[in-house]
Amino acid sequence: MLLQIEQECFDVYRRNVNQASSSRARLLEQLAHSKSELTRLLSSLGELSIAGIPDKTTGTIKEQLAAISPSLELLCKKRESRVKEFADVQRQIQTLRGEITGNLQFGEHLETPLVNEDDLSVKKLNEFLFELQALQKEKSNRIHNILESVSSVHDLCSVLGMDFVGTVTEVHPSLDDSVGVQSKSISDETLSKLSKMVIGLQEEKSNRFSKIQALASQLSDLWNLMDAPMEERQPFHHITCNLSLTLDEVTVPGALALDVIEQAQLEVERLDQLKASRMKDIAFKKQIELEDIYARAHIAIDSSAARDRIMSIIESSSFEPSELLADMENRILEANEEALSRKDILERVDRWMSACEEESWLEDYSRDDNRYSATRGAHLNLKRAEKARGLVNKIPAIVDTLTTKTRAWEQEHGWPFTYDGVHLLAMLDEYKNLRQEKEEERRRLRDQKKINDQLAAQQENLFGSKPSPARPQSSRKVAGARTNGGTVNGTPVRRLSALQSGGRTANRDGRRDVSRPVAPVNYVAIAKEDAASQASSNHTGFSTP
């Protein structure tokens, strides 16, 4: 009985010992797991230690567990908070990457990303945050570029008269104004398509601008050609105003719309048809313009033949108005170029003629016996005579320079230089010859005067002096200043062009009669007075051509 009781006590003791050992082993295991979890959490969070962890390793196991548990709970909460931060940052990064690459569709949301809990350090979090900031900056720049491109598309569509919403949503539905800025697509594909659309619209604007400028120029030319009134031009002012603008200055909504271009095209077609019906008047108007250019340049043309040619072209079955007008425009252009090349010589011809006019006036003035009388305006004539003598002395130099210029012009162009149909060099040569003849005549008259004086002196020595009869008072009027009509003492100015027989004259209908001009027979007016009267003159000048 005692042995049985002893055995039972031993069994109870052994069970208690075993339970204590098991409990102690579990506590040790829990303590080891807690320490291991604590170490892992510290490593995961990137922290070397945490405040509150006891440094002592003494005491009971339960006491050690009780000392570790608060720190372990604190690290677990910190880990959960850190995991949420990592998940939020990584989700934003994935969202931005998807928006930039275009993998994230409009309105789509990503699932919560998996977080690597083995590395929840602040350093790793900062790396993700730096990446997130870079992506956010990239998104901000892309949004700015998107908004600029969308604004450009809006302005271009407004000028071109196109539907902005329908055009911009072809690139991406999120580019509509109803969608928020942060929700707009910023993918590479969207940026590329939008950039191509802006370039395409700019090219379309440039093409339409060139087309509408060409139409506006045609309208202006046709209106000017047919003398259209302002009432007819005013409805198309929004088209013709583009002539004075550059491409960037065209910002009015609908200025380059297709209906505006179509309106201009229809008006040009209408004016072209009207021009064809009024071609005769238009062609003659161009011919008059051409004849005026030639008249100012003193070029003789056959106006009648030119008008007959125009009529034959208009009446022919193969008549094309545009070709006739283009031909006449080319003729006008060539006439202007030739007139410009003749400008220098014609100015020198005018100087020569003016000098010859003064020479003619000076000759008439020198023959007047009353030129020194104290009459009204006599001092003005004296001043003019003094200036005229200086100008007359320059005539030889003027003629020589004009001859040199004319020969150079003829050598450059390969045909003779004519002045109202007369060869200018021939006119100059004849003027030189007649001027030389005039000098010889003056020399002969001086010699004759000397002989007459010698004969008169011999008779006076033989028969004595004899009073000469009084010279009759000259009936000539005092030479005065020329009037605006170009006359001297009521006599027309002896201009070079007036002395040419034939030449070009203007009729009332604007047509010019052209005949073969003939060089003047005599450029110098030889005085018909007797030798004594001629010798008594104080100055003998050369007449004008």
CSV table of N, CA and C in Angstrom, one decimal, residues 237-321:
chain,number,residue,atom,x,y,z
A,237,HIS,N,-14.0,92.3,-98.0
A,237,HIS,CA,-12.8,92.9,-97.2
A,237,HIS,C,-12.2,91.9,-96.3
A,238,HIS,N,-13.0,91.0,-95.7
A,238,HIS,CA,-12.4,90.0,-94.8
A,238,HIS,C,-11.5,89.0,-95.6
A,239,ILE,N,-11.5,89.0,-96.9
A,239,ILE,CA,-10.6,88.2,-97.7
A,239,ILE,C,-9.4,89.0,-98.1
A,240,THR,N,-9.6,90.2,-98.7
A,240,THR,CA,-8.5,91.0,-99.2
A,240,THR,C,-7.6,91.5,-98.1
A,241,CYS,N,-8.2,91.6,-96.9
A,241,CYS,CA,-7.3,92.1,-95.8
A,241,CYS,C,-6.1,91.2,-95.5
A,242,ASN,N,-6.2,89.9,-95.9
A,242,ASN,CA,-5.1,89.0,-95.7
A,242,ASN,C,-3.9,89.3,-96.5
A,243,LEU,N,-4.0,90.2,-97.5
A,243,LEU,CA,-2.9,90.5,-98.4
A,243,LEU,C,-1.8,91.2,-97.5
A,244,SER,N,-2.2,92.0,-96.6
A,244,SER,CA,-1.3,92.8,-95.8
A,244,SER,C,-0.9,92.1,-94.5
A,245,LEU,N,-1.3,90.9,-94.3
A,245,LEU,CA,-1.0,90.1,-93.0
A,245,LEU,C,0.0,89.0,-93.3
A,246,THR,N,0.7,88.7,-92.2
A,246,THR,CA,1.5,87.5,-92.2
A,246,THR,C,0.8,86.3,-91.7
A,247,LEU,N,1.3,85.1,-91.8
A,247,LEU,CA,0.6,83.9,-91.4
A,247,LEU,C,0.3,83.9,-89.9
A,248,ASP,N,1.3,84.4,-89.1
A,248,ASP,CA,1.1,84.4,-87.6
A,248,ASP,C,0.0,85.5,-87.2
A,249,GLU,N,-0.2,86.5,-88.1
A,249,GLU,CA,-1.1,87.5,-87.7
A,249,GLU,C,-2.6,87.2,-88.0
A,250,VAL,N,-2.8,86.1,-88.6
A,250,VAL,CA,-4.2,85.6,-88.9
A,250,VAL,C,-4.7,84.9,-87.7
A,251,THR,N,-5.5,85.6,-86.9
A,251,THR,CA,-6.1,85.0,-85.7
A,251,THR,C,-7.6,85.1,-85.6
A,252,VAL,N,-8.2,85.7,-86.6
A,252,VAL,CA,-9.7,85.9,-86.5
A,252,VAL,C,-10.4,84.6,-86.7
A,253,PRO,N,-11.3,84.3,-85.8
A,253,PRO,CA,-12.1,83.0,-86.0
A,253,PRO,C,-12.7,82.9,-87.4
A,254,GLY,N,-12.5,81.7,-88.0
A,254,GLY,CA,-13.1,81.5,-89.3
A,254,GLY,C,-12.5,82.2,-90.5
A,255,ALA,N,-11.3,82.9,-90.3
A,255,ALA,CA,-10.7,83.7,-91.3
A,255,ALA,C,-10.3,82.8,-92.5
A,256,LEU,N,-9.9,81.5,-92.2
A,256,LEU,CA,-9.4,80.6,-93.2
A,256,LEU,C,-10.4,79.4,-93.4
A,257,ALA,N,-11.6,79.6,-93.1
A,257,ALA,CA,-12.6,78.5,-93.2
A,257,ALA,C,-12.8,78.1,-94.7
A,258,LEU,N,-13.2,76.9,-94.9
A,258,LEU,CA,-13.4,76.4,-96.3
A,258,LEU,C,-14.5,77.2,-97.0
A,259,ASP,N,-15.6,77.6,-96.2
A,259,ASP,CA,-16.6,78.4,-96.9
A,259,ASP,C,-16.1,79.8,-97.3
A,260,VAL,N,-15.2,80.3,-96.6
A,260,VAL,CA,-14.6,81.6,-97.0
A,260,VAL,C,-13.8,81.5,-98.3
A,261,ILE,N,-13.0,80.4,-98.4
A,261,ILE,CA,-12.2,80.1,-99.6
A,261,ILE,C,-13.1,79.9,-100.7
A,262,GLU,N,-14.2,79.1,-100.5
A,262,GLU,CA,-15.2,78.8,-101.6
A,262,GLU,C,-15.9,80.1,-102.0
A,263,GLN,N,-16.2,81.0,-101.1
A,263,GLN,CA,-16.8,82.3,-101.5
A,263,GLN,C,-15.8,83.1,-102.4
A,264,ALA,N,-14.5,83.1,-102.0
A,264,ALA,CA,-13.6,83.8,-102.9
A,264,ALA,C,-13.4,83.2,-104.2
A,265,GLN,N,-13.4,81.8,-104.3
A,265,GLN,CA,-13.3,81.2,-105.6
A,265,GLN,C,-14.5,81.4,-106.5
A,266,LEU,N,-15.7,81.4,-105.9
A,266,LEU,CA,-16.9,81.7,-106.7
A,266,LEU,C,-16.8,83.2,-107.3
A,267,GLU,N,-16.4,84.1,-106.4
A,267,GLU,CA,-16.3,85.5,-106.9
A,267,GLU,C,-15.2,85.7,-108.0
A,268,VAL,N,-14.1,85.0,-107.9
A,268,VAL,CA,-13.1,85.0,-108.9
A,268,VAL,C,-13.6,84.4,-110.2
A,269,GLU,N,-14.3,83.3,-110.1
A,269,GLU,CA,-14.9,82.7,-111.3
A,269,GLU,C,-15.9,83.7,-112.0
A,270,ARG,N,-16.7,84.3,-111.1
A,270,ARG,CA,-17.7,85.3,-111.7
A,270,ARG,C,-17.0,86.5,-112.4
A,271,LEU,N,-15.9,87.0,-111.7
A,271,LEU,CA,-15.2,88.1,-112.3
A,271,LEU,C,-14.4,87.7,-113.6
A,272,ASP,N,-14.0,86.4,-113.6
A,272,ASP,CA,-13.3,85.9,-114.8
A,272,ASP,C,-14.3,85.9,-116.0
A,273,GLN,N,-15.5,85.4,-115.7
A,273,GLN,CA,-16.5,85.4,-116.8
A,273,GLN,C,-16.8,86.8,-117.2
A,274,LEU,N,-17.0,87.7,-116.3
A,274,LEU,CA,-17.2,89.1,-116.6
A,274,LEU,C,-16.1,89.7,-117.4
A,275,LYS,N,-14.9,89.4,-117.0
A,275,LYS,CA,-13.7,89.9,-117.7
A,275,LYS,C,-13.7,89.4,-119.1
A,276,ALA,N,-14.0,88.2,-119.4
A,276,ALA,CA,-14.1,87.7,-120.8
A,276,ALA,C,-15.0,88.5,-121.6
A,277,SER,N,-16.2,88.9,-121.0
A,277,SER,CA,-17.2,89.7,-121.8
A,277,SER,C,-16.7,91.1,-122.0
A,278,ARG,N,-15.8,91.6,-121.2
A,278,ARG,CA,-15.3,93.0,-121.3
A,278,ARG,C,-13.9,93.0,-121.7
A,279,MET,N,-13.5,92.0,-122.4
A,279,MET,CA,-12.1,91.8,-122.7
A,279,MET,C,-11.6,93.0,-123.6
A,280,LYS,N,-12.4,93.4,-124.5
A,280,LYS,CA,-12.0,94.4,-125.5
A,280,LYS,C,-11.6,95.7,-124.8
A,281,ASP,N,-12.5,96.2,-123.9
A,281,ASP,CA,-12.2,97.4,-123.1
A,281,ASP,C,-11.0,97.2,-122.2
A,282,ILE,N,-10.8,96.0,-121.6
A,282,ILE,CA,-9.7,95.8,-120.7
A,282,ILE,C,-8.4,95.8,-121.5
A,283,ALA,N,-8.4,95.1,-122.7
A,283,ALA,CA,-7.2,95.0,-123.5
A,283,ALA,C,-6.8,96.4,-124.0
A,284,PHE,N,-7.8,97.2,-124.4
A,284,PHE,CA,-7.4,98.6,-124.9
A,284,PHE,C,-6.9,99.4,-123.7
A,285,LYS,N,-7.5,99.2,-122.5
A,285,LYS,CA,-7.0,99.9,-121.4
A,285,LYS,C,-5.5,99.6,-121.1
A,286,LYS,N,-5.2,98.3,-121.2
A,286,LYS,CA,-3.8,97.9,-121.1
A,286,LYS,C,-2.9,98.5,-122.2
A,287,GLN,N,-3.5,98.6,-123.4
A,287,GLN,CA,-2.7,99.1,-124.5
A,287,GLN,C,-2.4,100.6,-124.3
A,288,ILE,N,-3.4,101.3,-123.8
A,288,ILE,CA,-3.2,102.7,-123.5
A,288,ILE,C,-2.1,102.9,-122.4
A,289,GLU,N,-2.2,102.0,-121.4
A,289,GLU,CA,-1.1,102.1,-120.4
A,289,GLU,C,0.3,101.8,-121.0
A,290,LEU,N,0.3,100.9,-121.9
A,290,LEU,CA,1.6,100.6,-122.6
A,290,LEU,C,2.0,101.8,-123.4
A,291,GLU,N,1.1,102.4,-124.2
A,291,GLU,CA,1.4,103.6,-125.0
A,291,GLU,C,1.9,104.7,-124.1
A,292,ASP,N,1.3,104.9,-123.0
A,292,ASP,CA,1.7,106.0,-122.1
A,292,ASP,C,3.2,105.8,-121.6
A,293,ILE,N,3.5,104.5,-121.3
A,293,ILE,CA,4.9,104.2,-120.9
A,293,ILE,C,5.9,104.6,-122.0
A,294,TYR,N,5.5,104.2,-123.2
A,294,TYR,CA,6.4,104.5,-124.4
A,294,TYR,C,6.4,106.0,-124.6
A,295,ALA,N,5.3,106.6,-124.4
A,295,ALA,CA,5.3,108.1,-124.7
A,295,ALA,C,6.2,108.8,-123.7
A,296,ARG,N,6.1,108.4,-122.4
A,296,ARG,CA,7.0,109.1,-121.4
A,296,ARG,C,8.5,108.8,-121.7
A,297,ALA,N,8.7,107.6,-122.3
A,297,ALA,CA,10.1,107.2,-122.6
A,297,ALA,C,10.5,107.7,-124.0
A,298,HIS,N,9.6,108.4,-124.7
A,298,HIS,CA,9.9,108.9,-126.1
A,298,HIS,C,10.3,107.8,-127.0
A,299,ILE,N,9.5,106.7,-127.0
A,299,ILE,CA,9.7,105.6,-127.9
A,299,ILE,C,8.6,105.5,-128.9
A,300,ALA,N,8.9,105.6,-130.1
A,300,ALA,CA,7.8,105.6,-131.2
A,300,ALA,C,7.3,104.2,-131.4
A,301,ILE,N,6.0,103.9,-131.4
A,301,ILE,CA,5.4,102.6,-131.7
A,301,ILE,C,4.3,102.8,-132.6
A,302,ASP,N,3.9,101.7,-133.3
A,302,ASP,CA,2.8,101.7,-134.2
A,302,ASP,C,1.5,101.3,-133.4
A,303,SER,N,0.8,102.3,-132.9
A,303,SER,CA,-0.4,102.0,-132.0
A,303,SER,C,-1.5,101.4,-132.8
A,304,SER,N,-1.7,101.8,-134.0
A,304,SER,CA,-2.8,101.3,-134.9
A,304,SER,C,-2.6,99.8,-135.1
A,305,ALA,N,-1.4,99.4,-135.4
A,305,ALA,CA,-1.1,98.0,-135.7
A,305,ALA,C,-1.3,97.2,-134.4
A,306,ALA,N,-0.9,97.7,-133.3
A,306,ALA,CA,-1.1,97.0,-132.0
A,306,ALA,C,-2.5,96.8,-131.7
A,307,ARG,N,-3.4,97.8,-131.9
A,307,ARG,CA,-4.8,97.7,-131.7
A,307,ARG,C,-5.4,96.7,-132.6
A,308,ASP,N,-5.0,96.8,-133.9
A,308,ASP,CA,-5.5,95.8,-134.8
A,308,ASP,C,-5.2,94.4,-134.4
A,309,ARG,N,-4.0,94.2,-133.9
A,309,ARG,CA,-3.6,92.9,-133.5
A,309,ARG,C,-4.4,92.4,-132.3
A,310,ILE,N,-4.7,93.3,-131.4
A,310,ILE,CA,-5.6,92.9,-130.3
A,310,ILE,C,-7.0,92.5,-130.7
A,311,MET,N,-7.5,93.3,-131.7
A,311,MET,CA,-8.9,93.0,-132.2
A,311,MET,C,-8.9,91.6,-132.9
A,312,SER,N,-7.8,91.3,-133.7
A,312,SER,CA,-7.8,90.1,-134.4
A,312,SER,C,-7.7,88.9,-133.4
A,313,ILE,N,-7.0,89.1,-132.3
A,313,ILE,CA,-6.8,88.0,-131.3
A,313,ILE,C,-8.2,87.8,-130.6
A,314,ILE,N,-8.9,88.9,-130.2
A,314,ILE,CA,-10.2,88.8,-129.6
A,314,ILE,C,-11.2,88.1,-130.4
A,315,GLU,N,-11.2,88.4,-131.7
A,315,GLU,CA,-12.2,87.9,-132.6
A,315,GLU,C,-11.8,86.5,-133.1
A,316,SER,N,-10.7,86.0,-132.8
A,316,SER,CA,-10.3,84.6,-133.3
A,316,SER,C,-11.0,83.6,-132.5
A,317,SER,N,-11.2,82.4,-133.0
A,317,SER,CA,-11.9,81.3,-132.4
A,317,SER,C,-11.1,80.7,-131.2
A,318,SER,N,-9.8,80.8,-131.3
A,318,SER,CA,-8.9,80.3,-130.2
A,318,SER,C,-8.5,81.3,-129.2
A,319,PHE,N,-9.4,82.3,-129.0
A,319,PHE,CA,-9.1,83.4,-128.1
A,319,PHE,C,-9.1,82.9,-126.6
A,320,GLU,N,-8.0,83.3,-125.9
A,320,GLU,CA,-7.9,83.0,-124.5
A,320,GLU,C,-7.6,84.2,-123.7
A,321,PRO,N,-8.6,84.8,-122.9
A,321,PRO,CA,-8.3,86.1,-122.3
A,321,PRO,C,-7.1,86.1,-121.4
